[in-house]
């Protein structure tokens, strides 16, 4: 068999000009090679592109989801402790991968052959054909040097059958080789899957859509019996402001009126706007400050009380100990004085001895009482130390709450920034397969399914799709292990038009109008053409540039009758900032303008 492989490989080398014969390695340089599940996006404009892990798709696209059976066997074998031949899995992996790539490349090779046959067959034409052949030949060599069960015989039979009817074109020879290699891989993986099935191994694959914390399961044909979701198309051309934008436009009109009279800073009240922004971020600044102050006062009072109480107890213990010692020492001094005086009266010896015995007994009793009292004081001191430690720990825990109150708004803002740059953080451990998700035998796992996002219900830019692949044994759910998780974000990536309300700061080129100062303030709205990114969350969530038309209700002549202003505009930062040049049709004035779509909470007269 090895000699046959070498002979065919040598002929392929000669066909391709003797170069580029290095076969693909069984490994891979990227993490994608280890993934069982891969995604391909097919968008509304018929664009097709692979979806790398953690990347972005258009919100109305269809996802083609492929499951690699060889890689699935490898992961199932590791998870369920099945002893598969890893060398065989490596060979199957290489043969499957290169065969698929080569089959996809054959139409290009066929066109290259046609171009060569219709050319003058110069050296340049031959070199161009050789370059097309080289990649396919490399794949063929990789297949031929893999020990695929039954492949040699099947390929030989197919070549012989085709040759019996006439000359077999080189493109057809390659196609026979790769198709037979694919069939051989299928036969081998089916045999390995049967081993897993015999051990009671099952596989589950499911998906969820996550929108602002809410989640709902997705229907993936072949993997569950969930009903298909509501059909909902996210429109690519929207010309009407939604309710929130209409309310914002009304606010801008109020601010513009007051700003033209009193100035912009007086109209927007920066302090109030800052508090409103914190509120939108979920931060109640006043409540946070009040909470910090109250907790600090509570801890300070408790700490002072603890210190005073502990000091009082300690003074009582020390005073009591001193009294007990003084009493005992005082009795001892009395005895010393008594017997010093008695020693000068030796005639009363019996009385002296009897009295001494009695006094020594009393001294011993008092000494024992002092010992017991001292031990009790030591015990009380120990208890006081334990109480102080416990109270100190309680105060420490309360003080830690102050730190948390301070950290909370900071952590909230950090979380908002993380969402801005990387999307909503999802705890995938809480996503559990429902009863309607099938438990499939390994050999029965579909190798492909599709998810049309239009049939997943209401969605908005920034919503996420989560997919989970798991395997287990028998009926015990505790044996189930997650093999892979994938998160994909949805945005309007394809070109689309959307409206935006704006506070327009117009700077007329002519100074013959009634505009006081550099700017005239007016409410306006823009219609912006945008296109999203498939790679950058920050681009979609933060930069989000657009180009379009701005329409503003101006009053350059100051007669309280609005004039129509129309101009071109560029927008950035989620439309928060717009810059453009327009024309006031009512007063025949051109103007530069700055548009602000920053969320504002209303005019100063409505505040507090």
XYZ file of C-alpha atoms in Angstrom, residues 216-509:
294
model
C -35.495 32.482 25.362
C -34.584 29.200 23.648
C -34.006 28.968 19.907
C -35.320 26.306 17.555
C -32.465 24.459 15.850
C -33.909 21.939 13.364
C -32.743 18.416 14.103
C -31.769 19.191 17.692
C -35.022 20.106 19.446
C -38.772 20.313 19.097
C -39.211 23.949 20.056
C -41.619 25.865 17.801
C -40.122 28.363 15.414
C -40.080 31.887 16.794
C -42.120 34.878 15.687
C -41.089 36.271 12.308
C -39.622 39.712 12.900
C -37.617 41.730 10.392
C -35.446 44.538 11.722
C -36.078 47.175 9.070
C -33.072 48.529 7.236
C -34.748 51.804 6.293
C -36.443 53.616 9.180
C -37.575 57.219 8.722
C -39.816 57.703 11.757
C -38.662 58.582 15.250
C -39.711 56.130 17.913
C -41.512 57.248 21.087
C -38.274 57.856 23.028
C -36.765 59.887 20.176
C -39.949 61.956 19.843
C -39.809 62.740 23.568
C -36.142 63.687 23.167
C -36.970 65.966 20.225
C -39.575 67.718 22.366
C -36.961 68.196 25.105
C -34.521 69.635 22.568
C -37.176 72.121 21.424
C -37.644 73.314 25.018
C -33.897 73.549 25.608
C -33.379 75.409 22.316
C -36.014 78.016 23.217
C -34.480 78.696 26.627
C -30.910 78.542 25.288
C -31.683 81.240 22.715
C -32.965 83.443 25.545
C -30.562 82.681 28.418
C -27.662 80.692 26.974
C -27.025 76.996 26.631
C -25.496 76.380 30.062
C -28.474 77.937 31.818
C -30.812 75.827 29.721
C -29.269 72.416 30.240
C -28.200 72.765 33.940
C -25.074 70.594 33.966
C -25.486 69.489 37.575
C -28.950 68.130 36.880
C -27.816 66.471 33.652
C -24.961 64.775 35.501
C -27.370 63.372 38.056
C -29.700 62.238 35.280
C -26.824 60.467 33.540
C -25.892 58.656 36.741
C -29.531 57.649 37.157
C -29.550 56.190 33.627
C -26.474 54.193 34.571
C -28.365 52.797 37.542
C -26.548 54.974 40.104
C -28.578 56.952 42.682
C -25.866 59.386 43.752
C -27.795 61.043 46.582
C -28.908 57.727 48.031
C -25.347 56.439 47.766
C -23.918 59.472 49.603
C -26.640 59.298 52.271
C -26.009 55.574 52.699
C -22.270 56.106 53.109
C -22.799 58.886 55.697
C -25.373 56.903 57.698
C -23.229 53.787 57.761
C -20.131 55.786 58.708
C -22.009 57.462 61.606
C -23.298 54.082 62.730
C -19.832 52.527 62.716
C -18.286 55.544 64.484
C -20.921 55.519 67.227
C -20.658 51.767 67.687
C -16.866 51.979 67.792
C -16.940 54.734 70.429
C -19.473 52.797 72.474
C -17.382 49.673 72.249
C -14.263 51.530 73.344
C -16.036 53.208 76.278
C -17.672 49.971 77.413
C -14.461 47.984 77.141
C -12.533 50.629 79.074
C -15.137 50.650 81.868
C -15.047 46.847 82.158
C -11.253 46.858 82.226
C -11.154 49.518 84.987
C -13.643 47.498 87.091
C -11.535 44.347 86.725
C -8.307 46.142 87.640
C -9.886 47.915 90.640
C -11.404 44.663 91.896
C -8.071 42.858 91.581
C -6.264 45.636 93.428
C -8.837 45.522 96.278
C -8.514 41.751 96.665
C -4.718 41.961 96.790
C -4.802 44.897 99.236
C -7.138 43.021 101.602
C -4.931 39.941 101.595
C -1.744 41.989 102.022
C -3.376 44.046 104.797
C -4.220 40.872 106.753
C -0.655 39.632 106.267
C 0.709 42.945 107.585
C -1.592 42.712 110.616
C -0.236 39.258 111.408
C 3.336 40.461 111.051
C 2.631 43.341 113.439
C 0.742 41.117 115.870
C 3.452 38.515 116.156
C 6.215 41.050 116.248
C 4.530 42.479 119.344
C 3.772 39.017 120.748
C 7.415 37.984 120.584
C 8.121 40.359 123.474
C 5.744 38.356 125.737
C 7.192 34.802 125.735
C 5.309 33.823 128.973
C 2.119 33.227 126.971
C 3.615 30.591 124.575
C 0.588 28.299 124.412
C -1.685 31.129 123.561
C 0.793 32.341 120.987
C 1.039 28.944 119.269
C -2.693 28.432 119.266
C -3.261 31.927 117.895
C -0.587 31.432 115.251
C -2.224 28.230 114.037
C -5.528 29.993 113.728
C -4.055 33.053 112.003
C -2.047 30.968 109.535
C -5.212 29.065 108.660
C -6.994 32.338 108.047
C -4.051 33.605 105.931
C -4.102 30.384 103.881
C -7.846 30.738 103.313
C -7.468 34.352 102.297
C -4.572 33.440 99.948
C -6.707 30.755 98.319
C -9.560 33.235 97.966
C -7.150 35.710 96.376
C -5.939 32.995 93.969
C -9.523 32.168 93.005
C -10.335 35.852 92.603
C -7.293 36.416 90.380
C -8.185 33.397 88.222
C -11.718 34.748 87.851
C -10.373 38.160 86.839
C -8.112 36.509 84.252
C -11.123 34.598 82.917
C -13.149 37.800 82.725
C -10.275 39.498 80.888
C -10.238 36.615 78.381
C -13.985 36.950 77.877
C -13.592 40.679 77.386
C -10.889 40.046 74.779
C -13.193 37.620 72.932
C -16.042 40.112 73.077
C -13.783 42.895 71.844
C -12.579 40.716 68.967
C -16.136 39.784 68.000
C -17.283 43.397 68.241
C -14.265 44.543 66.288
C -15.078 41.987 63.574
C -18.661 43.226 63.471
C -17.443 46.796 63.136
C -15.034 45.677 60.411
C -17.883 44.069 58.483
C -19.951 47.238 58.830
C -16.988 49.351 57.734
C -16.593 47.068 54.698
C -20.148 47.999 53.717
C -19.008 51.614 53.495
C -16.283 50.554 51.085
C -18.859 48.658 49.035
C -21.147 51.690 48.947
C -18.252 53.703 47.556
C -17.275 50.983 45.086
C -20.799 50.284 43.841
C -21.152 53.277 41.484
C -17.599 52.772 40.224
C -18.258 49.093 39.518
C -21.509 50.022 37.782
C -19.700 52.407 35.449
C -16.982 49.811 34.783
C -19.668 47.251 33.952
C -21.297 49.722 31.564
C -17.952 50.257 29.846
C -17.384 46.516 29.535
C -20.781 46.148 27.896
C -19.858 49.006 25.588
C -16.620 47.360 24.487
C -17.350 43.652 24.770
C -21.079 43.136 25.010
C -23.277 41.964 27.833
C -21.626 39.466 30.158
C -23.699 36.282 30.244
C -23.526 33.631 32.941
C -23.808 30.618 30.648
C -23.973 28.274 33.640
C -27.562 29.414 34.145
C -28.520 28.370 30.603
C -29.919 24.865 30.926
C -31.242 22.585 28.195
C -35.019 22.308 28.271
C -36.997 19.093 28.000
C -37.570 19.766 24.298
C -33.862 19.511 23.442
C -33.143 16.036 22.049
C -30.620 13.631 23.570
C -29.012 12.316 20.403
C -26.825 9.274 19.875
C -23.424 10.347 18.566
C -24.059 8.620 15.253
C -27.373 10.475 14.862
C -26.067 14.009 15.405
C -26.863 16.140 12.317
C -23.754 17.615 10.762
C -25.563 20.805 9.729
C -28.535 22.932 10.689
C -29.703 26.474 9.957
C -31.003 29.344 12.041
C -32.801 32.167 10.278
C -32.546 35.072 12.690
C -35.652 36.655 11.184
C -37.605 33.750 12.716
C -36.323 34.276 16.267
C -38.737 37.019 17.375
C -38.032 40.612 18.317
C -34.380 41.590 18.456
C -32.373 44.762 18.803
C -28.783 45.665 18.072
C -26.487 44.341 20.773
C -28.582 41.259 21.577
C -26.605 38.035 21.771
C -26.920 34.426 20.681
C -25.528 31.694 22.933
C -24.977 28.127 21.772
C -24.001 25.192 23.947
C -22.832 21.685 22.987
C -22.839 19.016 25.710
C -22.446 15.252 26.114
C -23.370 12.769 28.823
C -23.933 9.059 29.529
C -27.146 7.243 30.327
C -30.065 9.041 31.947
C -28.144 10.756 34.746
C -28.036 14.528 34.085
C -25.030 14.796 36.417
C -22.898 13.067 33.792
C -23.563 15.835 31.250
C -20.506 17.941 30.471
C -20.355 21.081 28.361
C -18.073 20.524 25.385
C -18.309 23.964 23.772
C -19.966 27.329 24.229
C -20.276 30.032 21.574
C -21.528 33.600 21.913
C -22.385 35.707 18.850
C -23.581 39.318 18.932
C -26.157 40.780 16.563
C -25.991 44.260 15.077
C -27.231 45.961 11.951
C -24.070 45.311 9.967
C -25.420 45.784 6.437
C -26.046 49.336 5.178
C -29.160 50.785 6.796
C -30.860 54.124 7.428
C -32.009 55.264 10.854
C -33.269 58.571 12.301
C -31.830 60.533 15.207
C -33.154 63.540 17.112
C -30.653 66.335 17.683
C -30.160 69.680 19.371
C -28.748 71.798 16.541
C -26.215 74.555 17.242
C -26.320 76.555 14.001
C -23.658 79.120 13.121
C -24.924 81.326 10.244
C -22.357 82.544 7.745
